[in-house]
Amino acid sequence: MKAVAALLLVGMLLLWAELPTGSVSSCPPVPFTCDQPNPPNACRSDLDCPRGKKCCQTFCGKRCL
């Protein structure tokens, strides 16, 4: 019985460790932007970012977060 409980606990911990942090559908708010007219962007959409990251507007340009 203890072995089953231990295996369930380990399984739950493994699943929890794989969950992405933060909300998948939102980017952090940007209170202000830079003065550069066309800031460089590291991405154009979420498809340009590694798995689990989003293309978000930052202080100066877009970045994968």
mmCIF file of C-alpha atoms in Angstrom, residues 1-2 20 26-27 31 34 40-43 50 58:
data_model
loop_
_atom_site.group_PDB
_atom_site.id
_atom_site.type_symbol
_atom_site.label_atom_id
_atom_site.label_comp_id
_atom_site.label_asym_id
_atom_site.label_seq_id
_atom_site.Cartn_x
_atom_site.Cartn_y
_atom_site.Cartn_z
ATOM 1 C CA MET A 1 0.000 0.000 0.000
ATOM 2 C CA LYS A 2 2.812 2.433 0.825
ATOM 3 C CA PRO A 20 4.765 25.489 -17.943
ATOM 4 C CA SER A 26 -1.073 35.925 -21.684
ATOM 5 C CA CYS A 27 1.977 38.151 -21.844
ATOM 6 C CA PRO A 31 3.802 49.957 -18.933
ATOM 7 C CA CYS A 34 11.220 52.605 -26.010
ATOM 8 C CA PRO A 40 14.145 44.948 -33.382
ATOM 9 C CA ASN A 41 11.918 41.929 -32.820
ATOM 10 C CA ALA A 42 13.252 38.509 -31.858
ATOM 11 C CA CYS A 43 9.939 36.941 -32.955
ATOM 12 C CA PRO A 50 10.528 27.545 -28.491
ATOM 13 C CA THR A 58 8.518 43.945 -24.267
#
